[in-house]
Coordinates of C-alpha atoms in Angstrom, one line a residue:
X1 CA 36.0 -50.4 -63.2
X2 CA 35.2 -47.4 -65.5
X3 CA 34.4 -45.1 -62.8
X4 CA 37.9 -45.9 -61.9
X5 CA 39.4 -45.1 -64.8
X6 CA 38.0 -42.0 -65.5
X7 CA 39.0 -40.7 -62.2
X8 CA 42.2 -41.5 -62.7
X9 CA 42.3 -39.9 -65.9
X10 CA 41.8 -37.0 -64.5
X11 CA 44.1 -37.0 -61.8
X12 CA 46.6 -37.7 -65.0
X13 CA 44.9 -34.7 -65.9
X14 CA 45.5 -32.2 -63.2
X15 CA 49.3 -33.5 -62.6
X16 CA 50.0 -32.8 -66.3
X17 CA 48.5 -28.8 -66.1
X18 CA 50.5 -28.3 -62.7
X19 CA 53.9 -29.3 -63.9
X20 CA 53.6 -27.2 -66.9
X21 CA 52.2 -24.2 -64.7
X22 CA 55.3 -25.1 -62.3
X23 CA 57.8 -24.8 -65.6
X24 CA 55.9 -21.7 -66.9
X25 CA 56.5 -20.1 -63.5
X26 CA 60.1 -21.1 -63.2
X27 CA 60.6 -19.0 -66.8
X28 CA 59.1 -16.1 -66.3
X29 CA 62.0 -13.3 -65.1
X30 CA 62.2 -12.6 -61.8
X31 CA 60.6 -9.6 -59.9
X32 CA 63.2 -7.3 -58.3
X33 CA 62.3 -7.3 -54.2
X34 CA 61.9 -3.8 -53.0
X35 CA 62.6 -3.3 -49.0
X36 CA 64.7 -4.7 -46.5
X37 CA 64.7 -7.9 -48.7
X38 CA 65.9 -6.8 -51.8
X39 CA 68.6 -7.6 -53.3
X40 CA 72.0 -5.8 -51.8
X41 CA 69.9 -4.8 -48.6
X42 CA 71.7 -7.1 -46.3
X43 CA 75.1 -6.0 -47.5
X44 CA 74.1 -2.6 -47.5
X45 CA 72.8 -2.4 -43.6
X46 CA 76.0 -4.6 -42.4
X47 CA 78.3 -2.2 -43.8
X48 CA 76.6 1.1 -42.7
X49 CA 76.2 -0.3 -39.4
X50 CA 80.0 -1.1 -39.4
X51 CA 81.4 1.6 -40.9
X52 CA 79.8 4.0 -38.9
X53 CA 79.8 2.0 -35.3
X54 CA 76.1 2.1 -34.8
X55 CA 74.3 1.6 -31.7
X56 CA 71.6 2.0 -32.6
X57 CA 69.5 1.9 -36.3
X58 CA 66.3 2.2 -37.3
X59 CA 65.2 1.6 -40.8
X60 CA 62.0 2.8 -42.9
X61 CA 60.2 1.3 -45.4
X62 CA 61.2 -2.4 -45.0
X63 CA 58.0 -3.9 -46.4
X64 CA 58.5 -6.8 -44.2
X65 CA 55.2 -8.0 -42.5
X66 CA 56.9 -10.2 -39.9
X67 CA 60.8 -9.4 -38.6
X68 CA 62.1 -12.3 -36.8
X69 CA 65.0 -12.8 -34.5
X70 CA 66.9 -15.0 -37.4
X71 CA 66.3 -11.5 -39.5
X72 CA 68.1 -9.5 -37.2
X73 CA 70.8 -11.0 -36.6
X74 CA 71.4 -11.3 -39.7
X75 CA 71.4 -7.3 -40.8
X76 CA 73.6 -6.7 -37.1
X77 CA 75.8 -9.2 -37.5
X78 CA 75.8 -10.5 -33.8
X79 CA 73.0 -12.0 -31.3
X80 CA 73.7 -9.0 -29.0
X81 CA 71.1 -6.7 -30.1
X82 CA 67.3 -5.8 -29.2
X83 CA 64.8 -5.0 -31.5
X84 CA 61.4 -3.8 -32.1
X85 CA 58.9 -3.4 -35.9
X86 CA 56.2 -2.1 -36.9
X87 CA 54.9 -4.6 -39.6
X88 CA 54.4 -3.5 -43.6
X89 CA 50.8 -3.0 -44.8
X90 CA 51.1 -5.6 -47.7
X91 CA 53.9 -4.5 -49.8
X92 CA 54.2 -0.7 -48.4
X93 CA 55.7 0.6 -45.0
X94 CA 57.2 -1.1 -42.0
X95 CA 59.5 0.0 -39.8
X96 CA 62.4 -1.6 -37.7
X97 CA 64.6 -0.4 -35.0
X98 CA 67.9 -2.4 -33.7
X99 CA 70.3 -1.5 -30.9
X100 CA 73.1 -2.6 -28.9
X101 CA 71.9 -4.2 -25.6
X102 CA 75.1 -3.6 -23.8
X103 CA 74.3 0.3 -24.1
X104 CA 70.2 0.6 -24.2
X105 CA 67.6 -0.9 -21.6
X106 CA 64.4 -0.9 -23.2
X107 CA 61.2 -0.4 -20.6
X108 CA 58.4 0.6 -22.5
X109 CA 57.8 0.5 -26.4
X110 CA 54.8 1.9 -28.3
X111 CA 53.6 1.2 -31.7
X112 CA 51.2 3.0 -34.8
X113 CA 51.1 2.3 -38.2
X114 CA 53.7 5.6 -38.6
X115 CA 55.3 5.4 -35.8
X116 CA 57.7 3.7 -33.5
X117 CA 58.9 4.6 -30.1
X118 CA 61.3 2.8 -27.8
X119 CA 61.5 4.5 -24.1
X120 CA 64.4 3.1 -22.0
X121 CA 68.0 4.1 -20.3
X122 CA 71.2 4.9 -21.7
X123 CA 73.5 2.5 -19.6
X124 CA 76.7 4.7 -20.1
X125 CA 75.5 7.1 -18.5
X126 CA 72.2 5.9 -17.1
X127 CA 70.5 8.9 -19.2
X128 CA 66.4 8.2 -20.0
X129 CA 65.3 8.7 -23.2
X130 CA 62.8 7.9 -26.0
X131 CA 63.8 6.8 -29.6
X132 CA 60.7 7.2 -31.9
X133 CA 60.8 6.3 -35.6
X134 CA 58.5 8.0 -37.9
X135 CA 57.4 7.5 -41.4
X136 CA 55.3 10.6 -42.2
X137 CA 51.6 10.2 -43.7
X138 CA 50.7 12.4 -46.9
X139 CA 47.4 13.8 -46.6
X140 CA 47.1 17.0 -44.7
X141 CA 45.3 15.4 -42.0
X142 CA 46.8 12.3 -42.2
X143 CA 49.4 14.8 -40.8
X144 CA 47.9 16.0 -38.2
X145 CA 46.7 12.9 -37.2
X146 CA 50.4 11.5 -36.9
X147 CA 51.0 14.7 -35.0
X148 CA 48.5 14.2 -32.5
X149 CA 49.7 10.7 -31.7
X150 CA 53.7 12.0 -31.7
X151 CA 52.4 14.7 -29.2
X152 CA 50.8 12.1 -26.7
X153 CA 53.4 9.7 -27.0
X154 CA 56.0 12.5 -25.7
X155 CA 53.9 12.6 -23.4
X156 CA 53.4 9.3 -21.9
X157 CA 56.8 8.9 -22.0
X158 CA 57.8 12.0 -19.9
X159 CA 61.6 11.8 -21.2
X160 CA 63.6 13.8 -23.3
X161 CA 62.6 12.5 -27.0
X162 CA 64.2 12.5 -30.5
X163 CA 61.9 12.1 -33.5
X164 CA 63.8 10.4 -36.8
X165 CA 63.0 9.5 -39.7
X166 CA 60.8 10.7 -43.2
X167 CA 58.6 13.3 -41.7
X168 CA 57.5 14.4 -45.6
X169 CA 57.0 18.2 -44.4
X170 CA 59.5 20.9 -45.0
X171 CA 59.8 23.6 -42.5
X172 CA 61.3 26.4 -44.9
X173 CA 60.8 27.5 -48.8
X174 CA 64.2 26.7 -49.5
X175 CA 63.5 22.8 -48.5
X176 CA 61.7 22.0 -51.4
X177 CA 63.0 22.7 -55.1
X178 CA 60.6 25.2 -57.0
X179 CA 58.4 26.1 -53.9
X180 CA 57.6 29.9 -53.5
X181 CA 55.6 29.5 -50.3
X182 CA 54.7 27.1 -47.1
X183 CA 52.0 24.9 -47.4
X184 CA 49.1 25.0 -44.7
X185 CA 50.8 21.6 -44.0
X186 CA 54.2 22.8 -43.6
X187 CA 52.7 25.6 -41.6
X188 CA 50.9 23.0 -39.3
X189 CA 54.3 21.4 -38.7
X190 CA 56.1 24.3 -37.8
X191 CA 53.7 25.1 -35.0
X192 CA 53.9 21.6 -34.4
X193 CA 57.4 21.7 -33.6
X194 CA 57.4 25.0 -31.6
X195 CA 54.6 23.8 -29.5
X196 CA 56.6 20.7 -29.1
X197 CA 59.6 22.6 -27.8
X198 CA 61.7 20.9 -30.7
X199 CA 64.9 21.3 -32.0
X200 CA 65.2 20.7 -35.7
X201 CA 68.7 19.6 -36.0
X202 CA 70.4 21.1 -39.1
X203 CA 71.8 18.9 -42.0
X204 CA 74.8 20.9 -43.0
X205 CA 76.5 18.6 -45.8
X206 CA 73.3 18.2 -48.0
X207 CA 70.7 20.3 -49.4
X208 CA 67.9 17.8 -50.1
X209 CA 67.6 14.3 -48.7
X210 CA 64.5 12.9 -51.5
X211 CA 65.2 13.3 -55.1
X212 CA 62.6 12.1 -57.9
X213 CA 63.3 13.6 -61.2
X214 CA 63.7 17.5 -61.4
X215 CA 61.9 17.2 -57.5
X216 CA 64.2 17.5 -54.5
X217 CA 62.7 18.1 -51.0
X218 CA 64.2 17.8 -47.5
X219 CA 61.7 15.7 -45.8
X220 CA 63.8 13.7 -43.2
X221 CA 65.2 15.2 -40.6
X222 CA 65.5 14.9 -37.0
X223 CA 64.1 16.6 -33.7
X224 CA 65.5 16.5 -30.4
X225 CA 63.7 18.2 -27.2
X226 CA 65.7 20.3 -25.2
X227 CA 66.9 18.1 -22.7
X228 CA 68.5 15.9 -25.1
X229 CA 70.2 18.8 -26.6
X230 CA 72.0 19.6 -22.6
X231 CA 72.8 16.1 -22.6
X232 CA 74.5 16.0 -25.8
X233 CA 75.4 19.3 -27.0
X234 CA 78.0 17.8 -29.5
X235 CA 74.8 16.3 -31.1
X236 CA 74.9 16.2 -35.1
X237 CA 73.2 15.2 -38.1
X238 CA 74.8 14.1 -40.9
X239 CA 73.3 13.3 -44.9
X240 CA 74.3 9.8 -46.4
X241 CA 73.5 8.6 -49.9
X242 CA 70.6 6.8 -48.5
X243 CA 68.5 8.0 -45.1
X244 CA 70.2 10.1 -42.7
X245 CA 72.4 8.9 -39.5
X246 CA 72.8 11.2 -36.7
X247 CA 75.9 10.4 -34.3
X248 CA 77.1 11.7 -31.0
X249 CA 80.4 13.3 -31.2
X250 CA 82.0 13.5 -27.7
X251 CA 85.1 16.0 -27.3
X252 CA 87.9 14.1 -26.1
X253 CA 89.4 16.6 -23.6
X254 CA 91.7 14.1 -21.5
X255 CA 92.1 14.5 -18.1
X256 CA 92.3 18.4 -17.5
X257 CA 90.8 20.8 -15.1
X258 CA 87.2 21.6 -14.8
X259 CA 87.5 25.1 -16.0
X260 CA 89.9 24.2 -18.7
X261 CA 87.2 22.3 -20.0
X262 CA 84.8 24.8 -19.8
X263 CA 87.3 27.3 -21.9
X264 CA 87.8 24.9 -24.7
X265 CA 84.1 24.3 -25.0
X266 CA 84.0 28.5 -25.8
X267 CA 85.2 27.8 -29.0
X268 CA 82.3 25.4 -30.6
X269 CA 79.8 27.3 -28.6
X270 CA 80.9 30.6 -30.0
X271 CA 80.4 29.4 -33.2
X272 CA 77.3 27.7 -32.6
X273 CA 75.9 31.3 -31.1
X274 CA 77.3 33.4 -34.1
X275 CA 75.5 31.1 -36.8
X276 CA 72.0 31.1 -34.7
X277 CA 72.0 34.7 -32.8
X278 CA 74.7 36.6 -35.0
X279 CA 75.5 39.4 -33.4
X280 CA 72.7 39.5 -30.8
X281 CA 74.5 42.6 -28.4
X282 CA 74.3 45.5 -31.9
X283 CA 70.9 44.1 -32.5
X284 CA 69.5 45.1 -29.4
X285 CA 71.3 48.1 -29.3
X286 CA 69.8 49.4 -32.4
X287 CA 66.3 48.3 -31.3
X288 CA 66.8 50.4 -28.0
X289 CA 68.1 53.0 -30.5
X290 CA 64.9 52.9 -32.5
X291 CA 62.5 52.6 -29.6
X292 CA 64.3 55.8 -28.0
X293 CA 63.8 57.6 -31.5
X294 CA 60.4 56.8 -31.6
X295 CA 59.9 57.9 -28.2
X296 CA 61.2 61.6 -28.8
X297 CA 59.4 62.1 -31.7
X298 CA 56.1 60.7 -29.4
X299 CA 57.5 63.5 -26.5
X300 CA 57.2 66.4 -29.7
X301 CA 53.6 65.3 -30.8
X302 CA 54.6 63.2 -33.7
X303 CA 52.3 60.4 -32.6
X304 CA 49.7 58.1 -34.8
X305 CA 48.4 54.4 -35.1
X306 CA 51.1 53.8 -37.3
X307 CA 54.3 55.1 -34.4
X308 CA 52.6 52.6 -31.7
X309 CA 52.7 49.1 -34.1
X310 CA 56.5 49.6 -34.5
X311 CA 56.8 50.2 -31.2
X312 CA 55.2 47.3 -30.0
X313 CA 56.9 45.2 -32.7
X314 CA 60.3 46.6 -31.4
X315 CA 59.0 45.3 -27.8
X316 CA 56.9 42.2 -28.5
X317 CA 58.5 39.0 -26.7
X318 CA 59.3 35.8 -28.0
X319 CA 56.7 34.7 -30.3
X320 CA 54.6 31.8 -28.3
X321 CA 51.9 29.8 -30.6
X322 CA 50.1 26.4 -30.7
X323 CA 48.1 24.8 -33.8
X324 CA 43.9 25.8 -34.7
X325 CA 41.6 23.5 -33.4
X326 CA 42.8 23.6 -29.6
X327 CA 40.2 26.2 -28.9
X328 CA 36.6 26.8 -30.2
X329 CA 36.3 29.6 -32.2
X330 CA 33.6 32.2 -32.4
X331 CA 31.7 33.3 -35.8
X332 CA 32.8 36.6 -37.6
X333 CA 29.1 38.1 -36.7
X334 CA 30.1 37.9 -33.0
X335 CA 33.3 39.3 -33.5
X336 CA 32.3 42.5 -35.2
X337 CA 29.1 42.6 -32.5
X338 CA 32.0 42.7 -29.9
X339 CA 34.0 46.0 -31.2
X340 CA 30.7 47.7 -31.5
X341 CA 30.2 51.0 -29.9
X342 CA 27.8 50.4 -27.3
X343 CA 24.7 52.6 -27.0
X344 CA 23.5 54.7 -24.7
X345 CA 20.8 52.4 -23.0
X346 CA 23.9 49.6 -22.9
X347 CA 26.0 52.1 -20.5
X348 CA 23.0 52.5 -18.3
X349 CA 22.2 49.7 -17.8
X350 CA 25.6 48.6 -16.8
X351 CA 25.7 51.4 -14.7
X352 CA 22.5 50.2 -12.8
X353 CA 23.8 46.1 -12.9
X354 CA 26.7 47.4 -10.7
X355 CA 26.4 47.2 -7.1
X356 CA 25.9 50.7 -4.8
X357 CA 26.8 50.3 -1.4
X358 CA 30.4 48.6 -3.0
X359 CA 33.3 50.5 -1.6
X360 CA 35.1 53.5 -3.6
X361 CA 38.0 53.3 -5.8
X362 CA 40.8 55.8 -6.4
X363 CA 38.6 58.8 -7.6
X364 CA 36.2 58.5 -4.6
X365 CA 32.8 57.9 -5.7
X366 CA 30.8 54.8 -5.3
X367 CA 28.0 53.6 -8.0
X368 CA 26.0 54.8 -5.7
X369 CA 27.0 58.9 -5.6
X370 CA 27.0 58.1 -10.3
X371 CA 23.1 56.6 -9.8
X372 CA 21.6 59.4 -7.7
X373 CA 23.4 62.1 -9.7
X374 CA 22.8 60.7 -13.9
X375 CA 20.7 63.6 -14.4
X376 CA 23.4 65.9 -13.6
X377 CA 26.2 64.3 -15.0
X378 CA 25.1 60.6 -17.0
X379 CA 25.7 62.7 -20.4
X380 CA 29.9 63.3 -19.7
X381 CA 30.0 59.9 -17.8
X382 CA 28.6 57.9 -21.0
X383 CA 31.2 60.1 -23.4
X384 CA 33.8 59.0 -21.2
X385 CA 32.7 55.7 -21.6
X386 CA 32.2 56.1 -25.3
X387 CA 35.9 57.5 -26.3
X388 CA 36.8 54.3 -24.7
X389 CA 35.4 52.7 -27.5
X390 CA 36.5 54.5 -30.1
X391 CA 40.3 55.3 -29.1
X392 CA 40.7 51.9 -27.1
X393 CA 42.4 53.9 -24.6
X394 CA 41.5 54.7 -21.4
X395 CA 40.5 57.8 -20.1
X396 CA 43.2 59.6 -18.2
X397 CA 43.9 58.8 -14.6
X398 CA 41.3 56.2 -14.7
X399 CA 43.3 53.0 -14.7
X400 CA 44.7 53.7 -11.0
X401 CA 44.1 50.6 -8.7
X402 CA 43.8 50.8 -4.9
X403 CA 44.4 46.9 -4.2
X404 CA 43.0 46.1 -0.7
X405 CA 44.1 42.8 1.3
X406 CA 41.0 40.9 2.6
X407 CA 41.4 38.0 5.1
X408 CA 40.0 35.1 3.9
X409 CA 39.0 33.9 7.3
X410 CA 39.6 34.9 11.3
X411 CA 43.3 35.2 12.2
X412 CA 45.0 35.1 8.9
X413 CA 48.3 35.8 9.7
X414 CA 50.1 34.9 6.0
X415 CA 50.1 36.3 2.6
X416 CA 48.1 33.2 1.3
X417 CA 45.7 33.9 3.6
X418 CA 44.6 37.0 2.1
X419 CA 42.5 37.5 -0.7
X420 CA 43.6 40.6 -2.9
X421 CA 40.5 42.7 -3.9
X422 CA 41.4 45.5 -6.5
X423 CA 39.2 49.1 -6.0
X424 CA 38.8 50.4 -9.4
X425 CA 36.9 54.0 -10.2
X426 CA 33.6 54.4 -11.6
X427 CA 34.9 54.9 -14.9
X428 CA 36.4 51.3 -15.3
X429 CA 34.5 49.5 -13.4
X430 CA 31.7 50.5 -16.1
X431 CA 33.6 49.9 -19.2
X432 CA 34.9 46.5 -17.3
X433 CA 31.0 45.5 -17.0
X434 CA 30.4 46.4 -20.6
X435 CA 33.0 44.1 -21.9
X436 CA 31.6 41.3 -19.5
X437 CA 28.0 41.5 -20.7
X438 CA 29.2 41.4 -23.8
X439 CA 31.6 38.6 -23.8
X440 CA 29.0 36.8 -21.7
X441 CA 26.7 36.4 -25.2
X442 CA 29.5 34.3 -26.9
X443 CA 31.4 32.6 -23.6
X444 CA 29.2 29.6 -23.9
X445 CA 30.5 28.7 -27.1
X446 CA 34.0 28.5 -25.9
X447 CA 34.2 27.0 -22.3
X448 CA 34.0 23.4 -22.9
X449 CA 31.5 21.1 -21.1
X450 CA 34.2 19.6 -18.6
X451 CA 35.2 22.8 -16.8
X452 CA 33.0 22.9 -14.1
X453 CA 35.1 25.6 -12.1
X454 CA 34.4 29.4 -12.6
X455 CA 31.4 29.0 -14.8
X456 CA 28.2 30.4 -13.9
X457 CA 25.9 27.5 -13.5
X458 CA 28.7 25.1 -12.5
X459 CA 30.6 24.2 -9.2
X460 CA 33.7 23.4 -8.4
X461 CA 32.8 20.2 -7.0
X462 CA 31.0 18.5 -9.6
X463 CA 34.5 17.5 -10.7
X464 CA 35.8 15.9 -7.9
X465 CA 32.1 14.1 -7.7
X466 CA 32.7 13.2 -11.7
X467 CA 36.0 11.8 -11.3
X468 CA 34.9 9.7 -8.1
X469 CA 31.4 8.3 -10.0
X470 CA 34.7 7.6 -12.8
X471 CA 36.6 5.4 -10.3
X472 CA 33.7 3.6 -9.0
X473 CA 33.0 2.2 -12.3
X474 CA 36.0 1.6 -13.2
X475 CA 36.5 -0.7 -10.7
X476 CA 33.0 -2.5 -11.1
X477 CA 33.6 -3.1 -14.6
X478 CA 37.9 -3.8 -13.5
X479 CA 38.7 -1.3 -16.4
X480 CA 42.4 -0.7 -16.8
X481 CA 43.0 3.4 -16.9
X482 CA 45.3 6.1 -15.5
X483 CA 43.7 8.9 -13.5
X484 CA 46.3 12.2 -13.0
X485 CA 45.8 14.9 -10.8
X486 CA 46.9 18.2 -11.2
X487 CA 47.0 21.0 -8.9
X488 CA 45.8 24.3 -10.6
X489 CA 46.3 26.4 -6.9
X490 CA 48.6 28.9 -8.7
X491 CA 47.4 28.8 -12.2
X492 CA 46.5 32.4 -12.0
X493 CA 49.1 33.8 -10.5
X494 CA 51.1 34.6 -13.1
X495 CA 49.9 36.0 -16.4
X496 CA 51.6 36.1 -20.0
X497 CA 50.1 38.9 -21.6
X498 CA 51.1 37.8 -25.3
X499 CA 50.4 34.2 -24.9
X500 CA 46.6 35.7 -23.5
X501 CA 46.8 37.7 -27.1
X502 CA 47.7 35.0 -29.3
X503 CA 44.8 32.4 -27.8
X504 CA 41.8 35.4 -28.1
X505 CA 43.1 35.3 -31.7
X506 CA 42.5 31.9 -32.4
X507 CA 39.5 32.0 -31.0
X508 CA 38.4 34.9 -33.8
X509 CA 38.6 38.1 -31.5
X510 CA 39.2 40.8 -33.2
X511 CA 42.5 43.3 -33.4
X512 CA 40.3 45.9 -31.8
X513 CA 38.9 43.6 -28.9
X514 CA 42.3 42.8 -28.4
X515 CA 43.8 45.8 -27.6

C-alpha cells in the first residue's frame, strides 16, 4: 500500500509541473511566423494572384517543409490548379510553384535545394516550355555550383526556358548601391548568361528590387532563351513592392490583314531597336570611316603595333566567351617556353623530321632539294625561319597554298569523296613543324583522357569499344541511364577563328602564340 502511494504522489507530481508549463507557455507573447505562413501571407498571395490574373506563380522563401493540396488551394482560391515545392531546410528556403491547369500540362518536373523547374505545354497555343524557379546560393561557388545544375537542366529539358526568381548576382555596377566594380562572381554570371544564350529581361519601373538599410541591389531578375523571346516578343517584366511578376502582353490587333499587322508591329520594334542598337547604320559607317583612315595612313608607311590593335578592334566580331574551368590550362613556364625563339639546332632538326620524297608546294622545292643543299643555303633558310619568330609574320609570298583533291578510294565520283590535301612551301611547312614539336611538350596536359580520336597513342575505335563494354554492364547490373550519340562528321568543316582565340586564351597561351 505505500509503494502505491508514493507512486501516485508522483504522478500528482508531474501533472502539477505540466499544467503550470502548459499556462507559462500560453503567456509568453507570440512569435511572429516568417514565410508563406505568416501572418497576412494568405491575403497577400490571393490578392496578387487576382489582381494581376496569374497563371501561373511561383513563390520563394516559403519556409514551409511540407505544401499540401489543402495549402494550395487555399493561396489560389480554387481546386483547378497544379503545383509543385521544393521543401524549406528547417526554417530557411523553400520554394513553390502554382498554375492554372486549364492553360499548362506539366510532363516533367525536376527538383534541387535552389532550384525548381517545371517542363510542360502551353495548351493555348500548344507552345513547350520550362518554368524554373531559383533562389540563388551566396558563396562564390555555391554559385557556380547552382550554375552548373541550371545549365544541365536546360539541357535535359531541350525547350525554350525562363529562369525567375532571386539570382543574388548583379550583372552591372549600377545594380548594386555603392559598387565601383564587378565581382569575380558577377563576372562568372555574366558569362554564365552569354554562354547560356540568355536574355536578361529589363526591369524598367524600379531601380533595385532588395533593400536592407542604406543597401539596395537588383538581384531578381528574369532570363528567357531566345526562343521564348520569338514566341512572345511582347514579353515584360515588371517591379512590385514585393518580388517581381513578369506578364505577357499580347497586342490586340482585331481582325486585320497580315501585313497590316506586320506594319503596326514597326512601331514597338523600332523602339525596342533604338534603345538596344541606337543608331546602328552611322555606327558602322564611322567604323568603315576609321578603318579606311587607318588603311591610307598604312598605304603611306605610317604603320606600327599600335595601327594594327585598332584595326583589329574596329573588325573583331561579336564577342563569343564561356566560363574558366571548361578547359585545362597550361602553367606560365610553358607559356613563355612556347613564344621562345627557337635555336638553331631546333630548325634543323625540324627540317630533317620532315619528310623528302613529299610532293612540292607553291615555290617548287621539296625537303628533299632544302636537305641536300643546307650547306649552301641552311644560314638564309633558318633567318627566314627566325624573323618568323620575332615579327609573327610570315615571310612574303610564303603563305600561298596549292590545295590538291585526293580520292579517298577507287571511283570517287563526289566532293565527299575526296580528301583535300593542302601543298605548302618549304618555308611554312618548317615553321608549321616547329610550332607542332613545340605544342606537342604541353598537349598532354590539355586533351582529356576520353578523347580517343586524333591523339597519338589513341584510336578512334576504343570509343565505340568503351561505350559498348558501357552498355553491356549496364544491362547486367539493369542500371537505368541515357546513352546520346552525336555525329562529329562535319565538326571541322567550319572554323571560327575568334572563338579558336578566345579558348587558346583560357587555356594560358600567350598574346604572341596567338597571333
Amino acid at each position: 500500500m505505500a509503494i502505491l502511494q508514493e507512486q501516485n504522489e508522483a504522478l500528482a507530481q508531474k501533472r502539477r509541473l505540466a499544467k503550470q508549463k502548459e499556462k507559462a507557455r500560453r503567456c509568453r507573447p507570440r512569435k511572429l511566423k516568417r514565410g508563406l505562413g505568416g501572418v497576412g501571407k494568405l491575403s497577400m498571395v490571393k490578392d496578387l494572384r487576382n489582381k494581376q490574373k496569374l497563371n501561373m506563380l511561383g513563390l520563394i522563401e516559403t519556409k514551409m517543409q511540407v505544401v499540401t493540396k489543402f495549402d494550395v488551394i487555399r493561396y489560389w482560391g480554387s481546386d483547378a490548379v497544379g503545383w509543385e515545392y521544393v521543401g524549406s531546410d528547417g526554417t530557411s528556403r523553400g520554394l513553390s510553384l502554382m498554375w492554372d491547369v486549364m492553360l499548362f500540362r506539366m510532363n516533367n518536373c525536376y527538383k534541387g535545394e535552389r532550384w525548381l523547374c517545371v517542363e510542360g505545354v502551353l495548351l493555348k497555343n500548344n507552345f513547350p516550355y520550362a518554368f524554373c524557379l531559383v533562389y540563388g546560393a551566396h558563396s562564390r561557388m555555391e554559385k557556380l555550383a547552382v550554375w552548373e545544375k541550371l545549365s544541365f537542366i536546360a539541357g535535359l529539358c531541350q525547350v525554350p526556358i525562363c529562369y525567375m526568381g532571386d539570382l543574388n548576382e548583379v550583372t552591372q555596377v549600377e545594380e548594386r548601391k555603392g559598387q565601383d566594380r564587378l565581382t569575380r562572381s558577377a563576372e562568372d554570371f555574366k558569362c554564365w548568361i552569354q554562354d547560356m544564350q540568355l536574355v536578361d529581361l529589363p526591369l524598367n519601373d524600379h531601380k533595385f528590387t532588395w533593400f536592407r538599410g542604406c543597401s539596395c541591389s537588383r538581384i531578381d531578375r528574369v532570363l528567357l532563351s531566345v526562343e521564348w523571346m520569338d514566341e512572345f516578343p511582347e514579353i515584360r517584366l515588371k517591379g512590385g513592392t514585393k518580388g517581381l511578376l513578369v506578364r505577357e502582353k499580347w497586342r490586340n490587333l482585331g481582325v486585320i490583314q497580315f501585313t497590316e499587322k506586320l506594319k503596326a508591329l514597326t512601331v514597338p520594334l523600332g523602339r525596342w531597336h533604338k534603345k538596344k542598337f541606337g543608331d546602328m547604320d552611322k555606327k558602322i559607317q564611322r567604323f568603315e570611316e576609321e578603318i579606311r583612315k587607318i588603311d591610307e595612313l598604312v598605304a603611306n608607311g605610317v604603320y606600327d603595333g599600335t595601327m594594327e590593335a585598332k584595326r583589329k578592334a574596329l573588325e573583331r566580331s561579336p564577342v563569343v566567351g564561356f566560363r574558366d574551368g571548361l578547359v585545362n590550362r597550361i602553367n606560365e613556364e610553358d607559356s613563355i617556353a612556347l613564344e621562345r625563339l627557337p635555336t638553331m639546332e631546333e630548325i634543323k632538326e625540324a627540317v630533317w623530321d620532315c619528310e623528302s620524297s613529299k610532293a612540292p608546294g607553291s615555290d617548287g622545292y621539296n625537303m628533299n632539294f632544302i636537305k641536300k643543299c643546307w650547306d649552301e643555303f641552311g644560314a638564309e633558310f633558318m633567318a627566314a625561319v627566325l624573323d618568323f619568330f620575332q615579327s609573327s609574320r610570315l615571310p612574303s609570298d610564303s603563305n600561298i597554298t596549292w590545295v590538291a583533291l585526293a580520292p579517298k578510294f577507287t571511283g570517287a565520283k563526289e566532293i565527299k569523296d575526296l580528301r583535300p590535301i593542302s601543298m605548302v612551301g618549304c618555308v611554312y611547312k618548317v615553321i608549321s613543324k616547329v610550332m607542332v614539336r613545340r605544342m606537342s611538350s604541353v598537349m598532354p596536359g590539355l586533351v582529356g583522357e576520353t578523347q580517343s580520336a586524333f591523339v597519338k597513342g589513341r584510336k578512334i575505335h576504343d570509343g565505340a569499344l568503351i561505350a559498348c563494354e558501357t552498355v553491356h554492364w549496364l544491362k547486367t547490373r539493369k542500371k537505368k541511364a541515357a546513352i546520346i550519340k552525336l555525329d562529329f562528321q562535319k565538326a571541322y568543316d567550319r572554323v571560327k577563328w575568334s572563338f579558336v582565340d578566345i579558348v587558346l586564351q583560357k587555356m594560358g597561351f600567350g598574346w604572341r602564340w596567338r597571333e
